Amino acid sequence: QVQLVESGGGLVQAGGSLSLSCAASGRTFSSYTMGWFRQAPGKEREFVGAISGSGGSTYYADSVKGRVTISRDNAKNTVYVLQMNSLKPEDTAVYYCAVAYRDYARLEDQYDYWGQGTQVTVSS
């Protein structure tokens, strides 16, 4: 059974940094795209960024580009990390990790498995 578990959320002041982890189990994910999404209160879930199966390609939403880095450790089958810097109050949201059996996935319906989410709150 595929399981994705996020961790690392919490409360941080604006301008600070936070690292979220996603532990994937139940399958070998080294060939699949692994992404991060977020959902702020009253808003739809939105794409944050993703990393390719090999880890050689990453892509991000414009709203976070330059402030966010995604990495993965396939040797740990698989832990992948969302590093967020220069956080803003508008980054407050529940953050979800997800896996897609395709390349360059940016849309929710392109992802096949989801974690339960972890709350990130950025105070001003």
CSV table of N, CA, C and O in Angstrom, one decimal:
chain,number,residue,atom,x,y,z
A,1,GLN,N,0.8,-1.2,0.0
A,1,GLN,CA,0.0,0.0,0.0
A,1,GLN,C,0.9,1.2,0.0
A,1,GLN,O,1.8,1.4,0.8
A,2,VAL,N,0.6,2.1,-0.9
A,2,VAL,CA,1.4,3.4,-1.0
A,2,VAL,C,1.0,4.3,0.1
A,2,VAL,O,-0.2,4.5,0.4
A,3,GLN,N,2.0,4.9,0.7
A,3,GLN,CA,1.8,5.8,1.8
A,3,GLN,C,2.8,7.0,1.7
A,3,GLN,O,4.0,6.8,1.5
A,4,LEU,N,2.3,8.2,1.8
A,4,LEU,CA,3.1,9.4,1.8
A,4,LEU,C,2.9,10.1,3.1
A,4,LEU,O,1.7,10.4,3.4
A,5,VAL,N,3.9,10.4,3.8
A,5,VAL,CA,3.7,11.1,5.1
A,5,VAL,C,4.6,12.3,5.2
A,5,VAL,O,5.8,12.2,5.1
A,6,GLU,N,4.0,13.5,5.3
A,6,GLU,CA,4.7,14.7,5.5
A,6,GLU,C,5.0,15.0,6.9
A,6,GLU,O,4.3,14.6,7.8
A,7,SER,N,6.1,15.7,7.1
A,7,SER,CA,6.5,16.2,8.4
A,7,SER,C,7.3,17.5,8.3
A,7,SER,O,7.7,17.8,7.2
A,8,GLY,N,7.4,18.2,9.4
A,8,GLY,CA,8.2,19.4,9.4
A,8,GLY,C,7.5,20.7,9.4
A,8,GLY,O,8.1,21.8,9.5
A,9,GLY,N,6.2,20.6,9.4
A,9,GLY,CA,5.4,21.8,9.4
A,9,GLY,C,5.4,22.5,10.8
A,9,GLY,O,5.9,21.9,11.7
A,10,GLY,N,4.9,23.7,10.8
A,10,GLY,CA,4.9,24.4,12.1
A,10,GLY,C,4.7,25.9,11.9
A,10,GLY,O,4.3,26.4,10.8
A,11,LEU,N,5.0,26.7,12.9
A,11,LEU,CA,4.9,28.1,13.0
A,11,LEU,C,6.3,28.7,12.8
A,11,LEU,O,7.2,28.4,13.5
A,12,VAL,N,6.4,29.7,11.9
A,12,VAL,CA,7.6,30.4,11.6
A,12,VAL,C,7.4,31.8,11.4
A,12,VAL,O,6.3,32.2,10.8
A,13,GLN,N,8.3,32.7,11.7
A,13,GLN,CA,8.1,34.1,11.5
A,13,GLN,C,8.4,34.4,10.0
A,13,GLN,O,9.2,33.7,9.3
A,14,ALA,N,7.8,35.5,9.5
A,14,ALA,CA,8.1,35.9,8.2
A,14,ALA,C,9.6,36.2,8.0
A,14,ALA,O,10.3,36.7,8.9
A,15,GLY,N,10.1,35.8,6.9
A,15,GLY,CA,11.5,35.9,6.6
A,15,GLY,C,12.3,34.7,7.0
A,15,GLY,O,13.5,34.5,6.6
A,16,GLY,N,11.7,33.8,7.7
A,16,GLY,CA,12.3,32.6,8.2
A,16,GLY,C,12.3,31.5,7.2
A,16,GLY,O,11.9,31.6,6.0
A,17,SER,N,12.8,30.3,7.6
A,17,SER,CA,12.9,29.1,6.7
A,17,SER,C,12.3,27.9,7.4
A,17,SER,O,12.2,27.9,8.6
A,18,LEU,N,11.9,27.0,6.6
A,18,LEU,CA,11.3,25.8,7.0
A,18,LEU,C,11.6,24.7,6.0
A,18,LEU,O,11.6,24.9,4.8
A,19,SER,N,11.8,23.5,6.5
A,19,SER,CA,12.0,22.3,5.7
A,19,SER,C,11.0,21.3,5.9
A,19,SER,O,10.8,20.8,7.1
A,20,LEU,N,10.3,20.9,4.9
A,20,LEU,CA,9.3,19.8,5.0
A,20,LEU,C,9.8,18.6,4.4
A,20,LEU,O,10.5,18.6,3.3
A,21,SER,N,9.5,17.5,5.0
A,21,SER,CA,9.9,16.2,4.4
A,21,SER,C,8.7,15.3,4.0
A,21,SER,O,7.7,15.5,4.7
A,22,CYS,N,8.9,14.5,3.1
A,22,CYS,CA,7.8,13.5,2.7
A,22,CYS,C,8.5,12.2,2.6
A,22,CYS,O,9.4,12.0,1.8
A,23,ALA,N,8.0,11.3,3.4
A,23,ALA,CA,8.5,9.9,3.4
A,23,ALA,C,7.5,9.0,2.6
A,23,ALA,O,6.3,8.9,2.9
A,24,ALA,N,8.0,8.4,1.5
A,24,ALA,CA,7.2,7.6,0.7
A,24,ALA,C,7.5,6.1,0.9
A,24,ALA,O,8.6,5.7,1.0
A,25,SER,N,6.4,5.3,0.9
A,25,SER,CA,6.6,3.8,1.1
A,25,SER,C,5.6,3.1,0.4
A,25,SER,O,4.6,3.6,-0.1
A,26,GLY,N,5.8,1.8,0.3
A,26,GLY,CA,4.9,0.9,-0.4
A,26,GLY,C,5.2,0.6,-1.8
A,26,GLY,O,4.5,-0.2,-2.5
A,27,ARG,N,6.2,1.3,-2.4
A,27,ARG,CA,6.5,1.1,-3.8
A,27,ARG,C,7.9,1.8,-4.0
A,27,ARG,O,8.3,2.6,-3.2
A,28,THR,N,8.5,1.4,-5.1
A,28,THR,CA,9.7,2.1,-5.5
A,28,THR,C,9.4,3.3,-6.3
A,28,THR,O,8.8,3.2,-7.4
A,29,PHE,N,9.7,4.5,-5.8
A,29,PHE,CA,9.3,5.7,-6.4
A,29,PHE,C,10.4,6.4,-7.3
A,29,PHE,O,10.2,7.5,-7.7
A,30,SER,N,11.5,5.8,-7.4
A,30,SER,CA,12.6,6.4,-8.0
A,30,SER,C,12.4,6.8,-9.5
A,30,SER,O,13.1,7.6,-10.0
A,31,SER,N,11.3,6.3,-10.1
A,31,SER,CA,11.0,6.6,-11.5
A,31,SER,C,9.9,7.6,-11.7
A,31,SER,O,9.6,7.9,-12.8
A,32,TYR,N,9.4,8.1,-10.6
A,32,TYR,CA,8.2,8.9,-10.7
A,32,TYR,C,8.4,10.4,-10.2
A,32,TYR,O,9.3,10.6,-9.3
A,33,THR,N,7.7,11.3,-10.7
A,33,THR,CA,7.7,12.6,-10.3
A,33,THR,C,7.1,12.8,-8.9
A,33,THR,O,6.0,12.2,-8.6
A,34,MET,N,7.8,13.6,-8.1
A,34,MET,CA,7.2,13.8,-6.7
A,34,MET,C,7.1,15.3,-6.5
A,34,MET,O,8.0,16.1,-6.8
A,35,GLY,N,5.9,15.7,-6.2
A,35,GLY,CA,5.5,17.1,-6.1
A,35,GLY,C,5.0,17.5,-4.8
A,35,GLY,O,4.7,16.7,-3.9
A,36,TRP,N,5.0,18.8,-4.7
A,36,TRP,CA,4.4,19.5,-3.5
A,36,TRP,C,3.3,20.5,-3.9
A,36,TRP,O,3.5,21.2,-4.9
A,37,PHE,N,2.2,20.4,-3.2
A,37,PHE,CA,1.1,21.4,-3.4
A,37,PHE,C,0.8,22.0,-2.0
A,37,PHE,O,1.3,21.6,-1.0
A,38,ARG,N,0.0,23.1,-2.1
A,38,ARG,CA,-0.4,23.7,-0.8
A,38,ARG,C,-1.8,24.2,-1.0
A,38,ARG,O,-2.3,24.5,-2.1
A,39,GLN,N,-2.5,24.3,0.1
A,39,GLN,CA,-3.9,24.9,0.1
A,39,GLN,C,-4.0,25.8,1.3
A,39,GLN,O,-4.0,25.4,2.4
A,40,ALA,N,-4.3,27.1,0.9
A,40,ALA,CA,-4.5,28.1,1.9
A,40,ALA,C,-6.0,28.1,2.3
A,40,ALA,O,-6.8,27.7,1.5
A,41,PRO,N,-6.3,28.7,3.5
A,41,PRO,CA,-7.7,28.7,3.9
A,41,PRO,C,-8.6,29.5,2.8
A,41,PRO,O,-8.2,30.5,2.4
A,42,GLY,N,-9.6,28.8,2.4
A,42,GLY,CA,-10.6,29.4,1.5
A,42,GLY,C,-10.1,29.4,0.0
A,42,GLY,O,-10.7,30.0,-0.8
A,43,LYS,N,-9.0,28.8,-0.2
A,43,LYS,CA,-8.4,28.8,-1.6
A,43,LYS,C,-8.3,27.4,-2.1
A,43,LYS,O,-8.3,26.4,-1.3
A,44,GLU,N,-8.2,27.2,-3.4
A,44,GLU,CA,-8.0,25.9,-4.0
A,44,GLU,C,-6.5,25.5,-3.8
A,44,GLU,O,-5.6,26.3,-3.6
A,45,ARG,N,-6.3,24.2,-3.9
A,45,ARG,CA,-5.0,23.6,-3.8
A,45,ARG,C,-4.2,24.1,-5.0
A,45,ARG,O,-4.7,24.0,-6.1
A,46,GLU,N,-2.9,24.4,-4.8
A,46,GLU,CA,-2.1,24.9,-5.9
A,46,GLU,C,-0.7,24.2,-5.9
A,46,GLU,O,-0.2,23.8,-4.8
A,47,PHE,N,-0.2,24.1,-7.1
A,47,PHE,CA,1.1,23.5,-7.3
A,47,PHE,C,2.2,24.4,-6.7
A,47,PHE,O,2.2,25.6,-6.9
A,48,VAL,N,3.1,23.8,-6.0
A,48,VAL,CA,4.3,24.5,-5.5
A,48,VAL,C,5.6,24.2,-6.3
A,48,VAL,O,6.3,25.0,-6.7
A,49,GLY,N,5.8,22.9,-6.5
A,49,GLY,CA,7.0,22.5,-7.2
A,49,GLY,C,7.1,20.9,-7.3
A,49,GLY,O,6.3,20.2,-6.6
A,50,ALA,N,8.0,20.5,-8.1
A,50,ALA,CA,8.1,19.0,-8.2
A,50,ALA,C,9.5,18.7,-8.7
A,50,ALA,O,10.3,19.5,-9.1
A,51,ILE,N,9.9,17.4,-8.5
A,51,ILE,CA,11.2,16.9,-8.9
A,51,ILE,C,11.0,15.6,-9.6
A,51,ILE,O,10.2,14.8,-9.3
A,52,SER,N,11.8,15.4,-10.6
A,52,SER,CA,11.7,14.2,-11.5
A,52,SER,C,12.2,13.0,-10.8
A,52,SER,O,12.9,13.1,-9.7
A,53,GLY,N,11.9,11.9,-11.4
A,53,GLY,CA,12.3,10.6,-10.8
A,53,GLY,C,13.8,10.5,-10.5
A,53,GLY,O,14.2,10.0,-9.5
A,54,SER,N,14.6,11.0,-11.4
A,54,SER,CA,16.1,10.9,-11.2
A,54,SER,C,16.6,12.0,-10.3
A,54,SER,O,17.7,11.9,-9.9
A,55,GLY,N,15.8,12.9,-10.0
A,55,GLY,CA,16.2,14.1,-9.2
A,55,GLY,C,17.0,15.1,-10.1
A,55,GLY,O,17.4,16.1,-9.5
A,56,GLY,N,17.1,14.9,-11.4
A,56,GLY,CA,17.8,15.8,-12.2
A,56,GLY,C,17.1,17.0,-12.7
A,56,GLY,O,17.7,17.9,-13.2
A,57,SER,N,15.8,17.0,-12.5
A,57,SER,CA,15.0,18.1,-13.0
A,57,SER,C,14.0,18.6,-11.9
A,57,SER,O,13.3,17.8,-11.3
A,58,THR,N,14.0,19.9,-11.7
A,58,THR,CA,13.0,20.4,-10.7
A,58,THR,C,12.3,21.6,-11.4
A,58,THR,O,12.9,22.3,-12.3
A,59,TYR,N,11.1,21.9,-11.0
A,59,TYR,CA,10.4,23.0,-11.5
A,59,TYR,C,9.4,23.5,-10.5
A,59,TYR,O,8.9,22.7,-9.6
A,60,TYR,N,9.1,24.8,-10.5
A,60,TYR,CA,8.4,25.5,-9.4
A,60,TYR,C,7.4,26.4,-9.9
A,60,TYR,O,7.5,27.0,-11.0
A,61,ALA,N,6.4,26.7,-9.1
A,61,ALA,CA,5.5,27.7,-9.4
A,61,ALA,C,6.1,29.1,-9.3
A,61,ALA,O,7.1,29.3,-8.5
A,62,ASP,N,5.7,30.0,-10.1
A,62,ASP,CA,6.3,31.4,-10.1
A,62,ASP,C,6.2,32.0,-8.7
A,62,ASP,O,7.1,32.8,-8.3
A,63,SER,N,5.2,31.7,-7.9
A,63,SER,CA,5.0,32.3,-6.6
A,63,SER,C,6.0,32.0,-5.6
A,63,SER,O,6.2,32.7,-4.6
A,64,VAL,N,6.7,30.9,-5.9
A,64,VAL,CA,7.8,30.4,-4.9
A,64,VAL,C,9.1,30.3,-5.5
A,64,VAL,O,10.1,30.1,-4.8
A,65,LYS,N,9.2,30.5,-6.8
A,65,LYS,CA,10.5,30.3,-7.5
A,65,LYS,C,11.6,31.3,-6.9
A,65,LYS,O,11.3,32.4,-6.6
A,66,GLY,N,12.7,30.7,-6.6
A,66,GLY,CA,13.8,31.4,-6.0
A,66,GLY,C,13.8,31.3,-4.5
A,66,GLY,O,14.8,31.7,-3.8
A,67,ARG,N,12.7,30.9,-3.9
A,67,ARG,CA,12.6,30.8,-2.4
A,67,ARG,C,12.5,29.3,-2.0
A,67,ARG,O,12.6,29.0,-0.8
A,68,VAL,N,12.3,28.4,-2.9
A,68,VAL,CA,12.0,27.0,-2.6
A,68,VAL,C,12.9,26.1,-3.4
A,68,VAL,O,13.2,26.4,-4.6
A,69,THR,N,13.3,25.1,-2.7
A,69,THR,CA,14.1,24.0,-3.4
A,69,THR,C,13.6,22.7,-3.0
A,69,THR,O,13.3,22.4,-1.8
A,70,ILE,N,13.5,21.8,-4.0
A,70,ILE,CA,13.0,20.4,-3.7
A,70,ILE,C,14.2,19.5,-4.0
A,70,ILE,O,14.9,19.6,-5.1
A,71,SER,N,14.4,18.5,-3.2
A,71,SER,CA,15.4,17.5,-3.4
A,71,SER,C,14.9,16.2,-3.0
A,71,SER,O,13.9,16.1,-2.3
A,72,ARG,N,15.5,15.1,-3.4
A,72,ARG,CA,15.1,13.8,-3.1
A,72,ARG,C,16.2,12.9,-2.8
A,72,ARG,O,17.3,13.1,-3.3
A,73,ASP,N,16.0,11.9,-2.0
A,73,ASP,CA,17.0,10.9,-1.7
A,73,ASP,C,16.4,9.5,-2.0
A,73,ASP,O,15.8,8.9,-1.1
A,74,ASN,N,16.6,9.0,-3.2
A,74,ASN,CA,16.1,7.7,-3.6
A,74,ASN,C,16.7,6.6,-2.8
A,74,ASN,O,16.1,5.5,-2.7
A,75,ALA,N,17.8,6.8,-2.3
A,75,ALA,CA,18.4,5.7,-1.5
A,75,ALA,C,17.6,5.4,-0.2
A,75,ALA,O,17.7,4.3,0.3
A,76,LYS,N,16.8,6.4,0.2
A,76,LYS,CA,16.0,6.2,1.4
A,76,LYS,C,14.6,5.9,1.0
A,76,LYS,O,13.7,5.9,1.9
A,77,ASN,N,14.3,5.6,-0.2
A,77,ASN,CA,13.0,5.1,-0.8
A,77,ASN,C,11.8,5.6,-0.1
A,77,ASN,O,11.0,4.9,0.5
A,78,THR,N,11.4,6.7,-0.3
A,78,THR,CA,12.1,7.8,-0.8
A,78,THR,C,11.8,9.0,0.1
A,78,THR,O,10.6,9.2,0.4
A,79,VAL,N,12.7,9.7,0.5
A,79,VAL,CA,12.5,10.9,1.2
A,79,VAL,C,12.7,12.1,0.3
A,79,VAL,O,13.8,12.2,-0.3
A,80,TYR,N,11.8,13.0,0.3
A,80,TYR,CA,12.1,14.2,-0.5
A,80,TYR,C,11.7,15.4,0.3
A,80,TYR,O,10.8,15.3,1.1
A,81,VAL,N,12.4,16.4,0.1
A,81,VAL,CA,12.4,17.6,1.0
A,81,VAL,C,12.0,18.9,0.2
A,81,VAL,O,12.4,19.1,-0.9
A,82,LEU,N,11.2,19.6,0.8
A,82,LEU,CA,10.8,21.0,0.3
A,82,LEU,C,11.5,22.0,1.3
A,82,LEU,O,11.0,22.1,2.4
A,83,GLN,N,12.5,22.7,0.8
A,83,GLN,CA,13.1,23.7,1.6
A,83,GLN,C,12.6,25.0,1.2
A,83,GLN,O,12.6,25.4,0.1
A,84,MET,N,12.0,25.8,2.2
A,84,MET,CA,11.4,27.0,1.9
A,84,MET,C,12.1,28.1,2.7
A,84,MET,O,12.3,28.0,3.9
A,85,ASN,N,12.5,29.2,2.0
A,85,ASN,CA,13.3,30.3,2.6
A,85,ASN,C,12.5,31.6,2.4
A,85,ASN,O,11.6,31.6,1.5
A,86,SER,N,12.9,32.6,3.1
A,86,SER,CA,12.2,33.9,3.0
A,86,SER,C,10.7,33.8,3.0
A,86,SER,O,10.0,34.3,2.1
A,87,LEU,N,10.2,33.1,4.0
A,87,LEU,CA,8.8,32.8,4.0
A,87,LEU,C,8.0,34.1,4.3
A,87,LEU,O,8.4,35.0,4.9
A,88,LYS,N,6.8,34.1,3.7
A,88,LYS,CA,5.9,35.2,3.7
A,88,LYS,C,4.6,34.7,4.4
A,88,LYS,O,4.2,33.5,4.3
A,89,PRO,N,3.8,35.6,4.9
A,89,PRO,CA,2.5,35.2,5.5
A,89,PRO,C,1.6,34.5,4.5
A,89,PRO,O,0.8,33.6,4.8
A,90,GLU,N,1.7,34.9,3.2
A,90,GLU,CA,0.9,34.3,2.2
A,90,GLU,C,1.3,32.9,1.9
A,90,GLU,O,0.7,32.2,1.1
A,91,ASP,N,2.4,32.4,2.4
A,91,ASP,CA,2.8,31.0,2.3
A,91,ASP,C,2.1,30.1,3.3
A,91,ASP,O,2.2,28.9,3.2
A,92,THR,N,1.3,30.7,4.2
A,92,THR,CA,0.6,30.0,5.1
A,92,THR,C,-0.4,29.0,4.4
A,92,THR,O,-1.2,29.5,3.6
A,93,ALA,N,-0.3,27.8,4.7
A,93,ALA,CA,-1.2,26.8,4.0
A,93,ALA,C,-0.9,25.4,4.6
A,93,ALA,O,0.0,25.2,5.3
A,94,VAL,N,-1.8,24.5,4.2
A,94,VAL,CA,-1.5,23.1,4.4
A,94,VAL,C,-0.7,22.6,3.2
A,94,VAL,O,-1.1,22.8,2.1
A,95,TYR,N,0.5,22.0,3.4
A,95,TYR,CA,1.3,21.5,2.4
A,95,TYR,C,1.2,20.0,2.2
A,95,TYR,O,1.3,19.3,3.2
A,96,TYR,N,1.1,19.6,0.9
A,96,TYR,CA,0.9,18.2,0.6
A,96,TYR,C,2.0,17.7,-0.3
A,96,TYR,O,2.4,18.4,-1.2
A,97,CYS,N,2.4,16.5,-0.1
A,97,CYS,CA,3.3,15.9,-1.1
A,97,CYS,C,2.5,14.9,-1.9
A,97,CYS,O,1.4,14.3,-1.4
A,98,ALA,N,2.9,14.6,-3.1
A,98,ALA,CA,2.2,13.7,-4.0
A,98,ALA,C,3.1,13.1,-5.0
A,98,ALA,O,4.2,13.6,-5.2
A,99,VAL,N,2.7,12.0,-5.6
A,99,VAL,CA,3.5,11.3,-6.6
A,99,VAL,C,2.7,11.1,-7.8
A,99,VAL,O,1.5,10.8,-7.8
A,100,ALA,N,3.4,11.3,-9.0
A,100,ALA,CA,2.8,11.2,-10.3
A,100,ALA,C,3.6,10.2,-11.2
A,100,ALA,O,4.8,10.2,-11.2
A,101,TYR,N,2.8,9.4,-11.9
A,101,TYR,CA,3.5,8.4,-12.8
A,101,TYR,C,3.6,9.0,-14.1
A,101,TYR,O,3.3,8.4,-15.2
A,102,ARG,N,4.1,10.2,-14.2
A,102,ARG,CA,4.4,10.9,-15.4
A,102,ARG,C,5.4,12.0,-15.2
A,102,ARG,O,5.7,12.4,-14.1
A,103,ASP,N,6.0,12.5,-16.3
A,103,ASP,CA,6.9,13.6,-16.2
A,103,ASP,C,6.3,14.9,-16.1
A,103,ASP,O,5.1,15.1,-16.7
A,104,TYR,N,6.9,15.9,-15.5
A,104,TYR,CA,6.5,17.3,-15.6
A,104,TYR,C,5.0,17.5,-15.2
A,104,TYR,O,4.3,18.2,-15.9
A,105,ALA,N,4.6,16.9,-14.1
A,105,ALA,CA,3.3,17.0,-13.7
A,105,ALA,C,3.1,18.2,-12.8
A,105,ALA,O,3.9,18.4,-11.9
A,106,ARG,N,2.1,19.1,-13.2
A,106,ARG,CA,1.8,20.3,-12.4
A,106,ARG,C,0.4,20.3,-12.0
A,106,ARG,O,0.1,21.2,-11.1
A,107,LEU,N,-0.5,19.5,-12.5
A,107,LEU,CA,-1.9,19.6,-12.2
A,107,LEU,C,-2.2,18.5,-11.1
A,107,LEU,O,-1.7,17.4,-11.2
A,108,GLU,N,-3.2,18.8,-10.3
A,108,GLU,CA,-3.6,17.9,-9.3
A,108,GLU,C,-4.0,16.5,-9.8
A,108,GLU,O,-3.6,15.5,-9.3
A,109,ASP,N,-4.8,16.6,-10.9
A,109,ASP,CA,-5.3,15.3,-11.4
A,109,ASP,C,-4.2,14.5,-12.2
A,109,ASP,O,-4.5,13.3,-12.6
A,110,GLN,N,-3.0,15.0,-12.2
A,110,GLN,CA,-1.9,14.2,-12.8
A,110,GLN,C,-1.2,13.4,-11.7
A,110,GLN,O,-0.3,12.6,-12.0
A,111,TYR,N,-1.6,13.6,-10.5
A,111,TYR,CA,-0.9,12.9,-9.3
A,111,TYR,C,-1.8,11.8,-8.8
A,111,TYR,O,-3.0,12.0,-8.8
A,112,ASP,N,-1.2,10.7,-8.5
A,112,ASP,CA,-1.9,9.5,-8.2
A,112,ASP,C,-2.0,9.2,-6.7
A,112,ASP,O,-2.9,8.5,-6.3
A,113,TYR,N,-1.0,9.6,-5.9
A,113,TYR,CA,-1.1,9.4,-4.5
A,113,TYR,C,-0.8,10.7,-3.7
A,113,TYR,O,0.1,11.5,-4.2
A,114,TRP,N,-1.4,10.8,-2.6
A,114,TRP,CA,-1.3,12.1,-1.8
A,114,TRP,C,-1.0,11.7,-0.3
A,114,TRP,O,-1.5,10.7,0.2
A,115,GLY,N,-0.3,12.6,0.3
A,115,GLY,CA,-0.1,12.6,1.7
A,115,GLY,C,-1.3,13.3,2.4
A,115,GLY,O,-2.2,13.9,1.7
A,116,GLN,N,-1.3,13.3,3.7
A,116,GLN,CA,-2.4,13.9,4.5
A,116,GLN,C,-2.2,15.4,4.7
A,116,GLN,O,-3.1,16.1,5.1
A,117,GLY,N,-1.0,15.9,4.5
A,117,GLY,CA,-0.7,17.3,4.6
A,117,GLY,C,-0.1,17.7,5.9
A,117,GLY,O,-0.3,17.0,7.0
A,118,THR,N,0.6,18.8,5.9
A,118,THR,CA,1.2,19.4,7.2
A,118,THR,C,1.0,20.9,7.1
A,118,THR,O,1.2,21.5,6.1
A,119,GLN,N,0.6,21.4,8.3
A,119,GLN,CA,0.3,22.8,8.3
A,119,GLN,C,1.6,23.7,8.5
A,119,GLN,O,2.5,23.4,9.3
A,120,VAL,N,1.7,24.7,7.6
A,120,VAL,CA,2.7,25.7,7.8
A,120,VAL,C,2.0,27.1,8.0
A,120,VAL,O,1.2,27.5,7.2
A,121,THR,N,2.4,27.7,9.1
A,121,THR,CA,1.9,29.0,9.4
A,121,THR,C,3.0,30.0,9.5
A,121,THR,O,4.0,29.8,10.3
A,122,VAL,N,2.9,31.1,8.8
A,122,VAL,CA,3.9,32.1,8.8
A,122,VAL,C,3.3,33.4,9.4
A,122,VAL,O,2.4,33.9,8.9
A,123,SER,N,3.9,33.8,10.5
A,123,SER,CA,3.4,35.0,11.2
A,123,SER,C,4.1,36.2,10.7
A,123,SER,O,5.3,36.2,10.4
A,124,SER,N,3.4,37.3,10.7
A,124,SER,CA,4.0,38.6,10.2
A,124,SER,C,4.7,39.4,11.3
A,124,SER,O,4.6,39.0,12.5
